[in-house]
Amino acid sequence: MAHEARVESEEDVYRELGRALGGAPDATVWKLLQHGRWPQDVIGEEASFAELLSEYRTQLAIIADRQVQPRSATREPLVVGAPWTEALAKIMALQAAKDPYVVAFRSQVLGNRLLAPEEVNPWIRERLAACGSYTRQTRPDMLGAVVGPRANAWESELAVQAYVEGSAPPRTTQAESELDFLDCLGDVLISSYGFYDPDSLRRFVLSGETPRLAAILAAGRYREGFPQAGETIVMHVSPRCPPKQMLAAYSELRQRVLPERQRVRQPDEDDLELAVFIAEVNDGRTWEDAAAAWNDAHEEARRYQEKRSFSRDARGAYQRVVGSEIEWQGKAQARRGHR
């Protein structure tokens, strides 16, 4: 790269890196470069800008390889509160108000003056309008909300630490920096205290309002591969909850997750074997060929004389194990063969 601009500060290095990349550098990779003293080495001419750019791309590739984004999504959560959760949240809020990160935000951004409750929404709206394109990203790991400031809580805490130390990379506008600082701080408080609602944490940091705490926080999580069989129920339950309350919450969420009026009949051993078998032979062959393969592998008592009976039992077994009907490939193959 022929670009060897003279730099005299980390801000210069960051700016030149952004120009070379055509956009803002990844915050985590920039933190790693700082930790490895790359900006200082470029300033002191102990390393070239081209070497720093190469190291940036190497670290970015490593992070991209390690970040396995779950191919899943979280449904609308079920939140169960209790009188004691309200009292506990107030006590936790008193402790959280002393957290060094919260103290630093209120000092650096608010000038040690909490907003009145009615000032919170206008404060947020003004900063959203000023930065224009501020966004949060999907976070399947967060049950209370499906958005977060970073890909994970660790990255959020790194960002908060950088803001507190005054070493965070410059963002497009001051408004965007303040919102990012606020939302990353909310993520840290979720991890530290068990609060679940990012919006209520915004209000806590800005005005001191008590954030929300749940006795039970539960949600259905579905995955792309098998939308029905891959569905799970994730529950965060306080041990203070009576077992009956937990079971009632599970029952309510289970009704949300399962298709309407679907009866869930547990598969027996024959169902399990037949479901696995039919999945293995669903390779384009006909039902007649599949039934013949089953009969070849089983003794007389378990063989089928009619293709229709085999198809009915196989479809039923698959439905009971997977939770959805099998998409038989034989018909698709036959249609393609007649074109």
Coordinates of C-alpha atoms in Angstrom, one line a residue:
M1 CA 0.0 0.0 0.0
A2 CA 1.4 3.3 -1.0
H3 CA -0.4 5.2 1.8
E4 CA 2.2 6.1 4.5
A5 CA 0.6 9.2 6.0
R6 CA 2.4 11.0 8.8
V7 CA 0.6 10.3 12.1
E8 CA 1.3 11.9 15.4
S9 CA -1.4 10.5 17.7
E10 CA -3.7 7.5 18.1
E11 CA -6.5 9.5 16.7
D12 CA -4.5 10.1 13.5
V13 CA -3.8 6.3 13.3
Y14 CA -7.5 5.5 13.8
R15 CA -8.5 8.1 11.2
E16 CA -6.1 6.8 8.6
L17 CA -7.1 3.2 9.3
G18 CA -10.8 4.2 8.7
R19 CA -9.9 5.9 5.4
A20 CA -8.0 2.8 4.3
L21 CA -10.9 0.5 5.2
G22 CA -13.6 2.8 3.8
G23 CA -15.4 2.9 7.2
A24 CA -15.0 2.9 10.9
P25 CA -12.6 0.1 12.2
D26 CA -14.1 -2.7 14.2
A27 CA -14.1 -1.6 17.8
T28 CA -12.9 -4.9 19.2
V29 CA -10.0 -5.2 16.7
W30 CA -9.0 -1.6 17.4
K31 CA -8.9 -2.5 21.1
L32 CA -6.6 -5.4 20.3
L33 CA -4.3 -3.2 18.2
Q34 CA -4.1 -0.8 21.1
H35 CA -3.3 -3.6 23.5
G36 CA -0.5 -4.8 21.2
R37 CA 0.8 -1.2 21.0
W38 CA 0.4 -1.1 17.2
P39 CA -0.7 2.6 17.1
Q40 CA 2.3 3.6 19.2
D41 CA 4.6 1.7 17.0
V42 CA 3.3 3.4 13.9
I43 CA 3.6 6.8 15.6
G44 CA 7.2 6.0 16.6
E45 CA 7.9 4.6 13.1
E46 CA 8.8 1.2 14.5
A47 CA 6.1 -0.3 12.3
S48 CA 4.6 0.8 9.0
F49 CA 1.0 1.7 8.4
A50 CA 0.9 -1.2 5.9
E51 CA 1.9 -3.6 8.6
L52 CA -0.7 -2.2 11.0
L53 CA -3.4 -2.6 8.2
S54 CA -2.2 -6.2 7.7
E55 CA -2.4 -7.0 11.4
Y56 CA -5.9 -5.4 11.5
R57 CA -7.2 -7.7 8.8
T58 CA -5.5 -10.8 10.4
Q59 CA -7.2 -10.0 13.8
L60 CA -10.5 -9.3 12.1
A61 CA -10.4 -12.7 10.3
I62 CA -9.6 -14.5 13.6
I63 CA -12.5 -12.8 15.4
A64 CA -14.9 -13.6 12.5
D65 CA -13.8 -17.2 12.6
R66 CA -14.4 -17.5 16.4
Q67 CA -17.8 -15.7 16.4
V68 CA -20.4 -18.4 15.7
Q69 CA -23.6 -16.6 15.3
P70 CA -26.5 -18.9 16.4
R71 CA -29.0 -19.5 13.6
S72 CA -31.8 -19.0 16.0
A73 CA -34.2 -16.4 17.3
T74 CA -36.0 -15.8 20.5
R75 CA -39.7 -15.4 20.7
E76 CA -41.6 -12.8 22.8
P77 CA -40.6 -13.6 26.4
L78 CA -42.8 -14.4 29.2
V79 CA -42.1 -12.3 32.3
V80 CA -43.4 -13.2 35.7
G81 CA -42.9 -10.8 38.6
A82 CA -43.6 -10.9 42.3
P83 CA -43.7 -8.4 45.2
W84 CA -40.3 -9.4 46.3
T85 CA -38.8 -8.8 42.9
E86 CA -39.8 -5.2 43.1
A87 CA -38.2 -4.8 46.5
L88 CA -35.1 -6.6 45.4
A89 CA -34.8 -4.5 42.3
K90 CA -34.8 -1.3 44.4
I91 CA -32.1 -2.7 46.6
M92 CA -30.0 -3.8 43.6
A93 CA -30.5 -0.3 42.0
L94 CA -29.0 1.3 45.1
Q95 CA -26.0 -0.9 44.7
A96 CA -25.8 -0.4 40.9
A97 CA -25.9 3.4 41.4
K98 CA -22.5 3.0 43.1
D99 CA -21.0 1.0 40.3
P100 CA -17.9 2.8 39.0
Y101 CA -19.2 2.5 35.4
V102 CA -22.6 4.1 36.3
V103 CA -20.9 6.8 38.3
A104 CA -18.6 7.5 35.4
F105 CA -21.4 7.8 32.9
R106 CA -23.5 10.1 35.1
S107 CA -20.4 12.2 35.6
Q108 CA -19.1 12.3 32.0
V109 CA -22.4 12.5 30.2
L110 CA -24.9 14.0 32.6
G111 CA -22.6 16.2 34.6
N112 CA -23.6 14.5 37.8
R113 CA -27.3 15.6 37.3
L114 CA -29.9 12.9 37.0
L115 CA -32.7 13.7 34.5
A116 CA -36.3 14.0 35.6
P117 CA -38.4 11.0 34.4
E118 CA -40.2 13.2 31.9
E119 CA -36.9 14.3 30.4
V120 CA -35.6 10.8 29.6
N121 CA -37.5 10.2 26.3
P122 CA -36.8 13.7 24.9
W123 CA -33.1 13.2 25.8
I124 CA -33.0 9.9 23.9
R125 CA -35.0 11.2 20.9
E126 CA -32.7 14.2 20.6
R127 CA -29.6 12.0 20.4
L128 CA -31.2 9.6 18.0
A129 CA -32.1 12.5 15.7
A130 CA -28.6 13.9 15.9
C131 CA -26.8 10.6 15.0
G132 CA -29.5 9.5 12.4
S133 CA -28.4 6.0 11.8
Y134 CA -27.8 4.6 15.2
T135 CA -28.8 0.9 15.5
R136 CA -28.7 -2.0 17.9
Q137 CA -28.2 -5.6 16.7
T138 CA -30.0 -8.9 17.2
R139 CA -28.9 -10.8 20.3
P140 CA -30.6 -14.2 20.6
D141 CA -28.9 -14.7 24.0
M142 CA -30.9 -11.9 25.5
L143 CA -34.3 -13.2 26.6
G144 CA -35.8 -9.9 27.7
A145 CA -35.1 -8.2 24.4
V146 CA -33.7 -9.2 21.1
V147 CA -31.4 -6.3 20.6
G148 CA -28.1 -5.3 22.1
P149 CA -25.3 -2.8 21.5
R150 CA -22.7 -5.5 20.7
A151 CA -22.5 -9.1 19.6
N152 CA -21.9 -10.2 23.2
A153 CA -21.7 -8.8 26.8
W154 CA -17.9 -9.1 26.8
E155 CA -17.6 -6.6 23.9
S156 CA -20.1 -4.3 25.6
E157 CA -17.9 -4.2 28.7
L158 CA -14.8 -3.5 26.7
A159 CA -16.6 -0.6 25.1
V160 CA -17.8 0.8 28.5
Q161 CA -14.2 0.5 29.9
A162 CA -12.9 2.4 26.8
Y163 CA -15.5 5.2 27.3
V164 CA -14.7 5.5 31.0
E165 CA -10.9 5.7 30.3
G166 CA -11.4 8.1 27.4
S167 CA -9.9 5.7 24.9
A168 CA -12.9 4.7 22.9
P169 CA -12.5 5.2 19.2
P170 CA -14.3 8.4 18.0
R171 CA -17.8 7.8 16.6
T172 CA -19.7 9.8 14.0
T173 CA -21.3 12.2 16.4
Q174 CA -21.2 12.9 20.1
A175 CA -24.9 11.9 20.3
E176 CA -24.0 8.5 18.9
S177 CA -21.2 8.1 21.4
E178 CA -23.4 8.9 24.3
L179 CA -26.1 6.4 23.2
D180 CA -23.6 3.7 22.6
F181 CA -22.0 4.3 26.0
L182 CA -25.5 4.1 27.6
D183 CA -26.6 0.9 25.8
C184 CA -23.3 -0.9 26.4
L185 CA -23.5 0.1 30.1
G186 CA -27.1 -1.4 30.1
D187 CA -25.7 -4.7 28.8
V188 CA -23.1 -4.7 31.6
L189 CA -25.8 -4.2 34.2
I190 CA -27.9 -7.1 32.7
S191 CA -24.9 -9.3 33.1
S192 CA -24.0 -8.1 36.6
Y193 CA -27.4 -7.9 38.2
G194 CA -29.9 -9.9 36.2
F195 CA -32.0 -7.0 35.1
Y196 CA -33.6 -7.9 31.8
D197 CA -35.1 -4.9 30.1
P198 CA -32.6 -2.6 28.2
D199 CA -35.1 0.2 27.9
S200 CA -35.7 0.3 31.7
L201 CA -31.9 0.3 32.2
R202 CA -31.7 3.3 30.0
R203 CA -34.1 5.0 32.3
F204 CA -32.3 3.9 35.4
V205 CA -28.9 5.2 34.3
L206 CA -30.4 8.5 33.1
S207 CA -33.0 9.2 35.9
G208 CA -32.5 6.7 38.7
E209 CA -35.8 4.9 38.1
T210 CA -35.7 1.3 39.3
P211 CA -35.0 -1.2 36.5
R212 CA -37.1 -4.3 36.0
L213 CA -36.3 -7.6 37.6
A214 CA -38.2 -10.8 37.0
A215 CA -38.9 -13.8 39.2
I216 CA -39.2 -15.9 36.0
L217 CA -38.0 -14.9 32.5
A218 CA -38.7 -17.4 29.8
A219 CA -38.9 -17.6 26.1
G220 CA -39.2 -20.0 23.2
R221 CA -36.2 -20.2 21.0
Y222 CA -36.5 -21.7 17.5
R223 CA -33.8 -22.7 15.1
E224 CA -33.7 -22.8 11.3
G225 CA -32.9 -26.5 10.8
F226 CA -36.1 -27.9 12.4
P227 CA -38.5 -25.1 13.3
Q228 CA -40.6 -27.4 15.4
A229 CA -38.3 -30.1 16.8
G230 CA -35.5 -27.5 17.2
E231 CA -37.6 -25.3 19.4
T232 CA -36.6 -25.1 23.0
I233 CA -37.9 -23.3 26.0
V234 CA -35.3 -21.3 27.9
M235 CA -36.2 -20.3 31.5
H236 CA -34.4 -18.2 34.0
V237 CA -36.0 -18.9 37.3
S238 CA -35.2 -17.6 40.8
P239 CA -35.0 -20.3 43.3
R240 CA -37.3 -18.2 45.5
C241 CA -40.2 -19.2 43.1
P242 CA -42.5 -21.9 44.3
P243 CA -42.4 -25.0 42.0
K244 CA -46.1 -24.5 41.1
Q245 CA -45.4 -21.0 39.9
M246 CA -42.6 -22.3 37.7
L247 CA -44.7 -25.1 36.3
A248 CA -47.6 -22.7 35.5
A249 CA -45.1 -20.4 33.6
Y250 CA -43.8 -23.4 31.7
S251 CA -47.3 -24.6 30.8
E252 CA -48.3 -21.1 29.5
L253 CA -45.1 -20.7 27.4
R254 CA -45.5 -24.3 26.1
Q255 CA -48.9 -23.4 24.8
R256 CA -47.5 -20.4 23.0
V257 CA -44.7 -22.5 21.4
L258 CA -46.6 -25.5 20.2
P259 CA -48.9 -25.2 17.2
E260 CA -52.5 -24.5 18.1
R261 CA -54.4 -27.6 19.4
Q262 CA -51.4 -29.9 18.6
R263 CA -51.5 -33.0 20.8
V264 CA -48.1 -34.1 21.9
R265 CA -47.9 -37.8 22.0
Q266 CA -44.6 -39.2 23.2
P267 CA -43.0 -41.6 20.6
D268 CA -42.4 -45.2 21.6
E269 CA -39.4 -47.3 20.7
D270 CA -40.9 -48.4 17.4
D271 CA -41.6 -44.8 16.5
L272 CA -38.0 -43.8 17.2
E273 CA -36.6 -46.5 15.0
L274 CA -39.0 -45.9 12.1
A275 CA -38.5 -42.1 12.2
V276 CA -34.8 -42.4 12.0
F277 CA -35.1 -45.0 9.2
I278 CA -37.4 -43.0 7.1
A279 CA -35.1 -39.9 7.4
E280 CA -32.2 -42.1 6.3
V281 CA -34.0 -43.4 3.2
N282 CA -35.6 -40.1 2.2
D283 CA -33.2 -39.7 -0.7
G284 CA -35.5 -39.7 -3.7
R285 CA -36.7 -43.3 -3.7
T286 CA -40.4 -44.2 -3.8
W287 CA -42.4 -45.2 -0.8
E288 CA -42.6 -48.7 -2.3
D289 CA -38.8 -48.9 -2.4
A290 CA -38.5 -47.5 1.2
A291 CA -41.0 -50.1 2.4
A292 CA -39.0 -52.9 0.7
A293 CA -35.8 -51.7 2.4
W294 CA -37.5 -51.7 5.7
N295 CA -38.9 -55.2 5.2
D296 CA -35.4 -56.5 4.1
A297 CA -34.0 -55.3 7.4
H298 CA -36.7 -56.7 9.7
E299 CA -38.1 -60.0 10.7
E300 CA -41.5 -61.2 9.5
A301 CA -43.5 -59.8 12.4
R302 CA -42.4 -56.2 11.7
R303 CA -42.7 -56.2 7.9
Y304 CA -45.4 -54.3 6.0
Q305 CA -47.6 -55.9 3.3
E306 CA -49.0 -52.6 2.1
K307 CA -47.1 -49.6 1.0
R308 CA -49.9 -47.4 2.3
S309 CA -49.7 -48.7 5.8
F310 CA -45.9 -48.3 5.8
S311 CA -46.2 -44.7 4.6
R312 CA -48.9 -43.9 7.2
D313 CA -46.9 -45.3 10.1
A314 CA -43.6 -43.7 8.9
R315 CA -45.2 -40.3 8.5
G316 CA -46.8 -40.6 12.0
A317 CA -43.5 -41.7 13.6
Y318 CA -41.6 -38.9 12.0
Q319 CA -44.3 -36.3 13.1
R320 CA -44.1 -37.6 16.7
V321 CA -40.3 -37.4 16.9
V322 CA -39.6 -34.2 14.8
G323 CA -42.8 -32.3 15.4
S324 CA -43.5 -31.6 11.7
E325 CA -44.5 -33.6 8.7
I326 CA -41.8 -35.2 6.6
E327 CA -41.2 -33.7 3.1
W328 CA -40.9 -36.8 1.0
Q329 CA -38.3 -36.3 -1.7
G330 CA -39.6 -39.2 -3.9
K331 CA -42.3 -37.1 -5.4
A332 CA -40.0 -34.2 -6.2
Q333 CA -37.6 -36.6 -7.9
A334 CA -40.4 -38.1 -9.9
R335 CA -41.6 -34.6 -11.1
R336 CA -38.1 -33.7 -12.2
G337 CA -37.7 -37.0 -14.0
H338 CA -40.8 -36.2 -16.2
R339 CA -39.6 -32.8 -17.4

